[in-house]
Coordinates of C-alpha atoms and ligand atoms in Angstrom, one line a residue:
M1 CA -100.0 -7.0 -44.7
L2 CA -100.4 -3.7 -42.9
P3 CA -96.9 -3.7 -41.3
L4 CA -95.4 -4.4 -44.7
L5 CA -97.3 -1.5 -46.2
I6 CA -96.1 0.8 -43.5
T7 CA -92.5 -0.4 -43.9
F8 CA -92.9 0.3 -47.6
L9 CA -94.3 3.8 -47.0
I10 CA -91.5 4.6 -44.6
F11 CA -89.0 3.3 -47.2
L12 CA -90.6 5.5 -49.8
S13 CA -90.5 8.6 -47.7
S14 CA -86.9 8.1 -46.7
L15 CA -86.0 7.7 -50.4
N16 CA -87.8 10.9 -51.1
L17 CA -86.0 12.6 -48.2
S18 CA -82.6 11.5 -49.4
L19 CA -83.4 12.8 -52.9
S20 CA -84.4 16.2 -51.6
T21 CA -81.6 16.7 -49.1
E22 CA -78.2 17.6 -50.3
L23 CA -75.0 15.7 -49.6
C24 CA -73.1 18.8 -48.4
N25 CA -72.5 18.8 -44.6
P26 CA -74.5 21.8 -43.3
N27 CA -71.7 23.0 -41.0
D28 CA -69.1 22.8 -43.8
K29 CA -71.5 24.7 -46.1
K30 CA -72.0 27.4 -43.5
V31 CA -68.2 27.8 -43.2
L32 CA -67.8 28.2 -46.9
L33 CA -70.7 30.6 -47.3
N34 CA -69.3 32.7 -44.5
I35 CA -65.9 32.8 -46.3
Q36 CA -67.7 33.9 -49.4
T37 CA -69.8 36.7 -47.9
Q38 CA -67.8 37.8 -44.9
D39 CA -64.1 37.0 -45.1
F40 CA -63.7 37.5 -48.8
G41 CA -66.2 40.3 -48.8
G42 CA -69.2 39.5 -51.0
L43 CA -67.7 37.2 -53.6
D44 CA -70.1 35.4 -55.9
L45 CA -68.4 32.0 -56.1
W46 CA -71.0 29.6 -54.8
D47 CA -74.8 29.6 -55.0
P48 CA -76.2 28.9 -51.5
K49 CA -79.2 27.1 -53.0
T50 CA -77.1 24.4 -54.6
D51 CA -75.2 21.4 -53.2
C52 CA -71.6 22.3 -52.2
C53 CA -70.5 18.7 -53.0
K54 CA -72.1 18.6 -56.5
D55 CA -72.3 22.1 -57.8
W56 CA -69.4 24.0 -56.4
S57 CA -66.6 22.4 -58.4
N58 CA -65.8 25.0 -60.9
W59 CA -62.5 27.0 -61.1
P60 CA -61.6 29.4 -59.5
A61 CA -63.4 28.1 -56.4
I62 CA -63.5 24.3 -56.2
V63 CA -65.1 22.2 -53.5
K64 CA -65.0 18.5 -53.3
C65 CA -66.5 16.1 -50.6
D66 CA -66.2 12.6 -49.3
V67 CA -69.2 10.2 -49.5
N68 CA -70.5 11.6 -46.3
G69 CA -70.7 15.2 -47.5
H70 CA -67.7 16.5 -45.6
V71 CA -65.5 18.9 -47.6
T72 CA -62.2 17.3 -48.3
E73 CA -60.9 19.6 -51.0
L74 CA -61.0 23.4 -51.2
S75 CA -59.3 25.5 -53.8
I76 CA -59.7 29.2 -54.3
S77 CA -57.3 30.8 -56.7
G78 CA -56.7 33.8 -58.8
I79 CA -59.5 36.1 -57.8
L80 CA -59.2 39.5 -56.2
V81 CA -59.4 38.9 -52.5
N82 CA -57.7 41.0 -49.8
G83 CA -57.5 40.7 -46.1
E84 CA -56.2 37.5 -44.5
I85 CA -56.7 33.8 -44.7
P86 CA -60.1 33.0 -43.0
P87 CA -59.4 31.2 -39.7
S88 CA -62.7 29.4 -40.1
I89 CA -61.1 27.2 -42.7
G90 CA -59.8 25.4 -39.6
D91 CA -63.3 24.2 -39.0
L92 CA -63.3 22.1 -42.2
T93 CA -61.6 19.3 -40.3
F94 CA -62.0 16.8 -43.0
L95 CA -60.0 18.8 -45.5
Q96 CA -57.2 16.9 -47.2
S97 CA -56.3 19.4 -49.8
L98 CA -56.3 23.2 -49.5
T99 CA -55.2 25.7 -52.2
I100 CA -55.4 29.4 -51.7
A101 CA -53.2 30.8 -54.3
L102 CA -52.6 33.7 -56.7
H103 CA -54.0 36.4 -54.5
V104 CA -51.3 39.1 -54.4
E105 CA -53.2 41.2 -51.9
L106 CA -53.8 38.4 -49.4
T107 CA -51.7 39.3 -46.4
G108 CA -51.1 38.2 -42.8
S109 CA -50.0 34.7 -42.0
I110 CA -51.4 31.2 -41.6
P111 CA -54.1 31.1 -38.9
I112 CA -53.4 28.9 -35.9
S113 CA -56.8 27.3 -36.4
F114 CA -55.1 25.3 -39.2
T115 CA -53.8 22.9 -36.5
K116 CA -57.4 21.5 -36.4
L117 CA -56.8 20.3 -40.0
V118 CA -55.4 16.9 -38.9
N119 CA -56.3 15.3 -42.2
L120 CA -54.7 18.0 -44.4
K121 CA -52.1 16.5 -46.7
Y122 CA -51.8 19.2 -49.4
L123 CA -51.3 22.8 -48.5
D124 CA -50.7 25.2 -51.4
L125 CA -50.5 28.9 -50.7
H126 CA -48.3 30.0 -53.6
I127 CA -48.3 33.6 -54.9
N128 CA -50.0 35.5 -52.1
N129 CA -48.5 38.2 -49.9
L130 CA -48.2 36.3 -46.6
T131 CA -45.7 37.6 -44.2
G132 CA -44.0 36.9 -40.8
P133 CA -42.3 33.7 -39.9
I134 CA -43.4 30.3 -41.2
P135 CA -45.4 29.2 -38.1
D136 CA -44.0 26.5 -35.8
F137 CA -47.4 24.9 -35.5
L138 CA -47.1 23.4 -39.0
G139 CA -45.1 20.7 -37.2
R140 CA -48.4 19.6 -35.5
M141 CA -50.2 19.0 -38.8
K142 CA -48.9 15.5 -39.1
A143 CA -50.7 14.5 -42.3
L144 CA -48.9 17.1 -44.4
T145 CA -47.2 15.7 -47.4
Y146 CA -47.0 18.8 -49.6
I147 CA -46.3 22.4 -48.7
D148 CA -46.0 25.1 -51.4
F149 CA -45.4 28.7 -50.2
T150 CA -43.8 29.9 -53.4
N151 CA -43.7 33.7 -53.9
N152 CA -44.9 35.0 -50.6
A153 CA -43.0 37.2 -48.1
F154 CA -42.3 34.8 -45.3
S155 CA -39.2 35.7 -43.3
G156 CA -37.0 34.2 -40.6
P157 CA -35.6 30.7 -40.6
I158 CA -37.2 27.5 -41.8
P159 CA -38.8 26.3 -38.5
S160 CA -37.2 23.2 -37.0
S161 CA -40.7 21.9 -36.2
L162 CA -41.1 20.8 -39.8
A163 CA -38.8 17.9 -38.8
Q164 CA -41.8 16.5 -37.0
L165 CA -43.7 15.9 -40.2
P166 CA -43.2 12.2 -40.9
N167 CA -44.8 12.2 -44.3
L168 CA -43.6 15.5 -45.8
Q169 CA -42.6 14.9 -49.5
N170 CA -42.6 18.3 -51.1
L171 CA -41.2 21.3 -49.4
I172 CA -41.5 24.3 -51.7
L173 CA -40.6 27.6 -50.2
Q174 CA -39.0 29.4 -53.1
N175 CA -39.0 33.2 -53.4
N176 CA -39.6 34.3 -49.9
Q177 CA -37.4 36.2 -47.5
L178 CA -36.2 33.3 -45.4
T179 CA -32.8 33.7 -43.7
G180 CA -30.3 31.7 -41.7
P181 CA -28.4 28.6 -42.8
I182 CA -30.2 25.9 -44.7
P183 CA -31.2 23.7 -41.7
G184 CA -29.5 20.4 -41.2
F185 CA -32.7 18.6 -40.2
L186 CA -33.8 18.6 -43.8
T187 CA -31.1 16.2 -44.7
R188 CA -32.6 13.7 -42.2
M189 CA -36.2 13.8 -43.4
S190 CA -36.2 10.6 -45.4
S191 CA -39.7 11.2 -46.7
L192 CA -38.7 14.2 -48.8
T193 CA -38.8 13.9 -52.6
E194 CA -38.5 17.6 -53.3
I195 CA -36.7 20.4 -51.6
T196 CA -37.3 23.7 -53.6
I197 CA -36.2 26.5 -51.4
G198 CA -34.3 28.8 -53.7
G199 CA -34.8 32.6 -53.9
N200 CA -34.3 33.3 -50.3
N201 CA -31.5 34.9 -48.3
F202 CA -29.8 31.8 -46.8
K203 CA -26.1 31.8 -46.1
G204 CA -23.4 29.2 -45.6
T205 CA -22.4 26.1 -47.5
I206 CA -24.3 23.1 -49.0
S207 CA -24.5 20.1 -46.7
P208 CA -23.0 16.9 -48.1
A209 CA -25.8 15.0 -46.3
F210 CA -28.5 15.9 -48.8
S211 CA -27.2 12.9 -50.8
N212 CA -28.4 10.6 -48.0
L213 CA -32.0 11.4 -48.7
P214 CA -33.3 8.2 -50.3
N215 CA -36.2 9.6 -52.2
L216 CA -35.0 13.0 -53.2
A217 CA -35.9 13.8 -56.9
V218 CA -35.5 17.6 -56.8
L219 CA -33.0 19.7 -54.9
D220 CA -33.3 23.3 -55.8
L221 CA -31.1 25.7 -53.8
A222 CA -30.9 28.4 -56.5
Q223 CA -30.4 32.0 -55.8
S224 CA -29.8 31.6 -52.1
G225 CA -26.5 33.3 -51.3
L226 CA -24.7 30.0 -50.8
T227 CA -20.9 29.8 -50.8
G228 CA -18.3 27.1 -51.0
S229 CA -18.4 24.2 -53.5
I230 CA -20.5 21.2 -54.4
P231 CA -19.9 18.3 -52.0
D232 CA -18.2 15.2 -53.3
S233 CA -21.1 13.2 -52.0
F234 CA -23.4 14.7 -54.7
G235 CA -22.1 12.1 -57.1
S236 CA -24.0 9.4 -55.2
F237 CA -27.6 10.5 -54.9
K238 CA -29.8 7.4 -54.6
N239 CA -32.4 8.6 -57.1
P240 CA -31.0 8.5 -60.7
N241 CA -33.5 11.1 -61.8
L242 CA -32.4 13.8 -59.5
K243 CA -32.8 17.4 -60.7
L244 CA -30.1 19.5 -59.1
R245 CA -30.5 23.3 -59.3
L246 CA -27.8 25.4 -57.7
S247 CA -27.8 28.4 -60.1
A248 CA -27.2 32.0 -59.0
N249 CA -25.3 31.4 -55.8
R250 CA -21.7 32.3 -55.0
L251 CA -20.4 28.8 -55.4
S252 CA -16.8 28.5 -56.6
G253 CA -13.9 26.2 -57.3
P254 CA -13.9 23.1 -59.4
I255 CA -16.9 20.8 -59.3
P256 CA -16.3 17.3 -58.0
R257 CA -15.4 14.6 -60.5
S258 CA -17.9 12.3 -58.6
L259 CA -20.7 14.2 -60.4
G260 CA -19.5 12.4 -63.6
R261 CA -20.9 9.2 -62.1
A262 CA -24.3 10.7 -61.4
N263 CA -27.1 10.0 -63.8
M264 CA -29.3 13.0 -63.0
S265 CA -32.1 14.4 -65.0
G266 CA -31.0 18.0 -64.8
I267 CA -27.9 19.8 -63.6
I268 CA -28.2 23.5 -63.4
L269 CA -25.1 25.3 -62.1
A270 CA -25.4 28.6 -64.0
L271 CA -24.3 32.0 -62.6
N272 CA -21.7 30.9 -60.1
K273 CA -17.9 31.1 -60.1
F274 CA -17.1 27.5 -60.9
T275 CA -13.7 26.8 -62.5
G276 CA -11.9 24.0 -64.3
D277 CA -13.3 21.0 -66.1
A278 CA -17.0 20.1 -66.5
S279 CA -16.6 17.7 -69.4
F280 CA -17.3 14.7 -67.2
L281 CA -20.9 15.9 -66.7
F282 CA -21.6 14.8 -70.2
G283 CA -21.8 11.2 -71.5
K284 CA -23.8 9.4 -74.1
D285 CA -24.9 6.7 -71.6
K286 CA -26.5 9.3 -69.3
T287 CA -29.9 8.5 -70.7
M288 CA -31.8 10.3 -68.0
L289 CA -30.1 13.6 -68.5
R290 CA -32.3 16.2 -70.1
E291 CA -30.9 19.5 -69.0
I292 CA -27.3 20.9 -68.5
D293 CA -26.9 24.5 -67.7
I294 CA -23.5 25.7 -66.7
A295 CA -23.7 29.2 -68.2
F296 CA -22.0 32.2 -66.7
N297 CA -19.1 30.4 -64.9
H298 CA -15.4 30.2 -65.5
F299 CA -15.3 26.6 -66.8
E300 CA -12.4 25.9 -69.0
F301 CA -12.2 22.6 -71.0
N302 CA -12.0 21.1 -74.4
L303 CA -15.5 20.2 -75.8
S304 CA -14.3 18.4 -78.9
N305 CA -14.4 14.9 -77.6
V306 CA -17.4 15.2 -75.2
D307 CA -20.1 12.6 -75.7
L308 CA -23.4 14.4 -75.4
P309 CA -26.3 12.7 -73.6
Q310 CA -28.7 11.3 -76.1
G311 CA -31.9 12.6 -74.6
I312 CA -30.6 16.2 -73.9
K313 CA -33.2 18.9 -74.5
V314 CA -31.6 21.9 -72.8
L315 CA -27.9 22.7 -73.2
D316 CA -26.5 26.0 -72.1
I317 CA -22.8 26.3 -71.7
S318 CA -22.6 30.0 -72.7
R319 CA -20.2 32.5 -71.1
N320 CA -17.4 30.3 -70.0
K321 CA -13.9 29.7 -71.4
I322 CA -14.8 26.4 -73.2
Y323 CA -12.5 25.6 -76.2
G324 CA -12.2 23.0 -78.9
S325 CA -14.9 22.4 -81.4
L326 CA -18.6 21.4 -81.3
P327 CA -19.1 17.6 -81.2
K328 CA -20.7 16.3 -84.5
R329 CA -23.5 14.6 -82.6
L330 CA -24.9 18.1 -81.6
G331 CA -26.9 18.1 -84.8
Q332 CA -28.6 14.8 -83.9
L333 CA -29.9 15.6 -80.5
P334 CA -33.5 16.5 -79.5
L335 CA -32.4 19.9 -78.4
Q336 CA -35.0 22.6 -77.6
T337 CA -32.7 25.1 -76.1
L338 CA -29.1 25.6 -77.1
D339 CA -26.5 28.3 -76.2
V340 CA -22.8 27.8 -76.6
S341 CA -22.1 31.6 -77.2
H342 CA -19.4 33.6 -75.5
N343 CA -16.8 30.8 -75.3
R344 CA -13.5 30.1 -77.2
L345 CA -14.9 27.5 -79.5
C346 CA -13.6 27.0 -83.1
G347 CA -14.4 25.2 -86.3
M348 CA -17.5 24.3 -88.2
I349 CA -20.9 24.2 -86.6
P350 CA -22.2 20.6 -87.2
T351 CA -24.9 20.3 -89.8
G352 CA -28.3 18.9 -88.9
R353 CA -31.8 19.9 -89.4
R354 CA -32.4 20.5 -85.8
L355 CA -29.5 22.9 -85.3
K356 CA -30.9 25.2 -88.1
R357 CA -33.7 26.3 -85.8
F358 CA -31.3 28.2 -83.5
S359 CA -30.3 31.7 -84.2
P360 CA -26.7 33.0 -84.6
D361 CA -26.9 34.3 -81.1
S362 CA -26.7 30.7 -79.8
F363 CA -23.2 30.4 -81.4
S364 CA -21.9 34.0 -81.4
H365 CA -18.8 35.4 -79.6
N366 CA -16.6 32.4 -80.0
K367 CA -13.0 32.2 -81.2
C368 CA -13.7 30.9 -84.7
L369 CA -17.0 29.0 -85.0
C370 CA -18.3 29.1 -88.6
G371 CA -20.9 27.8 -90.9
P372 CA -24.7 28.3 -90.8
P373 CA -26.2 30.0 -89.0
L374 CA -22.9 32.0 -88.7
P375 CA -21.0 33.2 -91.7
P376 CA -19.3 30.5 -93.8
C377 CA -16.0 29.0 -92.8
K378 CA -12.9 30.3 -94.7
Q379 CA -11.5 27.3 -96.6
Ligands
NAG401 C1 -47.7 43.0 -49.5 O1 -47.9 43.4 -48.1 C2 -47.1 44.5 -47.7 C3 -47.3 44.8 -46.3 O2 -47.7 43.6 -45.6 C4 -47.4 45.7 -48.6 O3 -46.6 46.8 -48.2 C5 -47.3 45.4 -50.0 O4 -47.7 46.5 -50.8 C6 -48.1 44.2 -50.4 N1 -47.9 43.8 -51.8 C7 -48.9 43.6 -52.6 C8 -48.5 43.2 -54.0 O5 -50.1 43.8 -52.3
NAG402 C1 -28.7 6.0 -66.2 O1 -30.0 5.5 -65.8 C2 -30.7 4.8 -66.8 C3 -32.0 4.4 -66.2 O2 -32.0 4.1 -64.9 C4 -29.8 3.6 -67.1 O3 -30.5 2.8 -68.1 C5 -28.5 4.0 -67.6 O4 -27.6 2.9 -67.9 C6 -27.8 4.9 -66.6 N1 -26.5 5.4 -67.1 C7 -25.5 5.6 -66.3 C8 -24.3 6.2 -66.9 O5 -25.5 5.2 -65.1
NAG403 C1 -9.3 19.5 -78.2 O1 -9.3 18.1 -78.3 C2 -9.2 17.7 -79.7 C3 -9.4 16.2 -79.7 O2 -8.6 15.6 -78.8 C4 -7.8 18.1 -80.2 O3 -7.6 17.7 -81.5 C5 -7.7 19.6 -80.1 O4 -6.4 20.0 -80.4 C6 -8.0 20.1 -78.7 N1 -8.1 21.5 -78.8 C7 -7.4 22.4 -78.0 C8 -7.6 23.8 -78.3 O5 -6.6 22.0 -77.2

């Protein structure tokens, strides 16, 4: 009887204990509180008296834990912090997801202590003011699947050590000051689903080997100083939903006819020096195609008989030398954006409720387009 009672009492007190103690790992909590008071200079994000795993989950400073109380997710975004990324974040070794974003005054680079984050999959540092080269040691953070450094001031080349990340899916480095050629190793990283690296100062041509990437769904090389033309191989991407963005480069010449076979979800070629025919990009049976933007080029073809993709939402063919008339089906499509202005089109604008929403500017500066919203056709 007595042993049983004692066991029961022990059980009760342990229950009591587990109710009064918090889940949050004390070391992790200490790291976070130091970030709050020291690194980020007296912010008031988290109440030290509460449980980091249960009570610190509100934007803009979100903490989440695993069942053992280790911090697995940390997100601090959009508050005024200056200085550098706290190296002590490297002590949160159970972290799987880290977001430090939207701090325009956050400078410096990524601390080397991040190599201790062996479980980190998701690293989002977009819109800060980080400078210097993208560190080589990222290649040692093997768990990484997602890197977003959009809108920082990183410079130098894309480090070849990234090739050592076997699980990297999203590589998002747009709007930095990266230089050099676009490295060839990217075309051999078969885990990649997204390469968004536009808005840098790369040079050179586009590698045909990108089309070998079996899982690629987004290839964005916009505004990158690229020259040459679109490789023939780009007609045979494995993923039928690929979104291809090559706008605002110095690409030239005709686009390959092979692109006519591709069933992409978006093809954005605006602001280049492309010439010749692009009518084969269209086609009623391209059911995945949502966006075609070929504005500001030198394309020259007859639009009259083009079959427009039935799901198209964004169509911008403005500022080319496109002639013929607008296809009748234009009025039946789920268009949200339309611009055919500054071409050599002629004839009546198709009727259709949906087209009425667009302003005359969407149709202006053509040879002889007429009818609403432009002035009536002369009979
Ligand atoms: C970004 O950092 C550079 C120096 O590292 C500084 O000159 C610039 O003013 C900073 N920009 C902002 C928006 O704080
Ligand atoms: C495009 O892809 C869709 C979905 O995979 C398919 O149904 C359609 O037939 C394809 N069209 C062409 C032209 O390949
Ligand atoms: C464009 O094609 C249509 C249909 O084939 C044809 O009737 C028209 O003359 C062509 N327009 C020009 C300017 O060549």
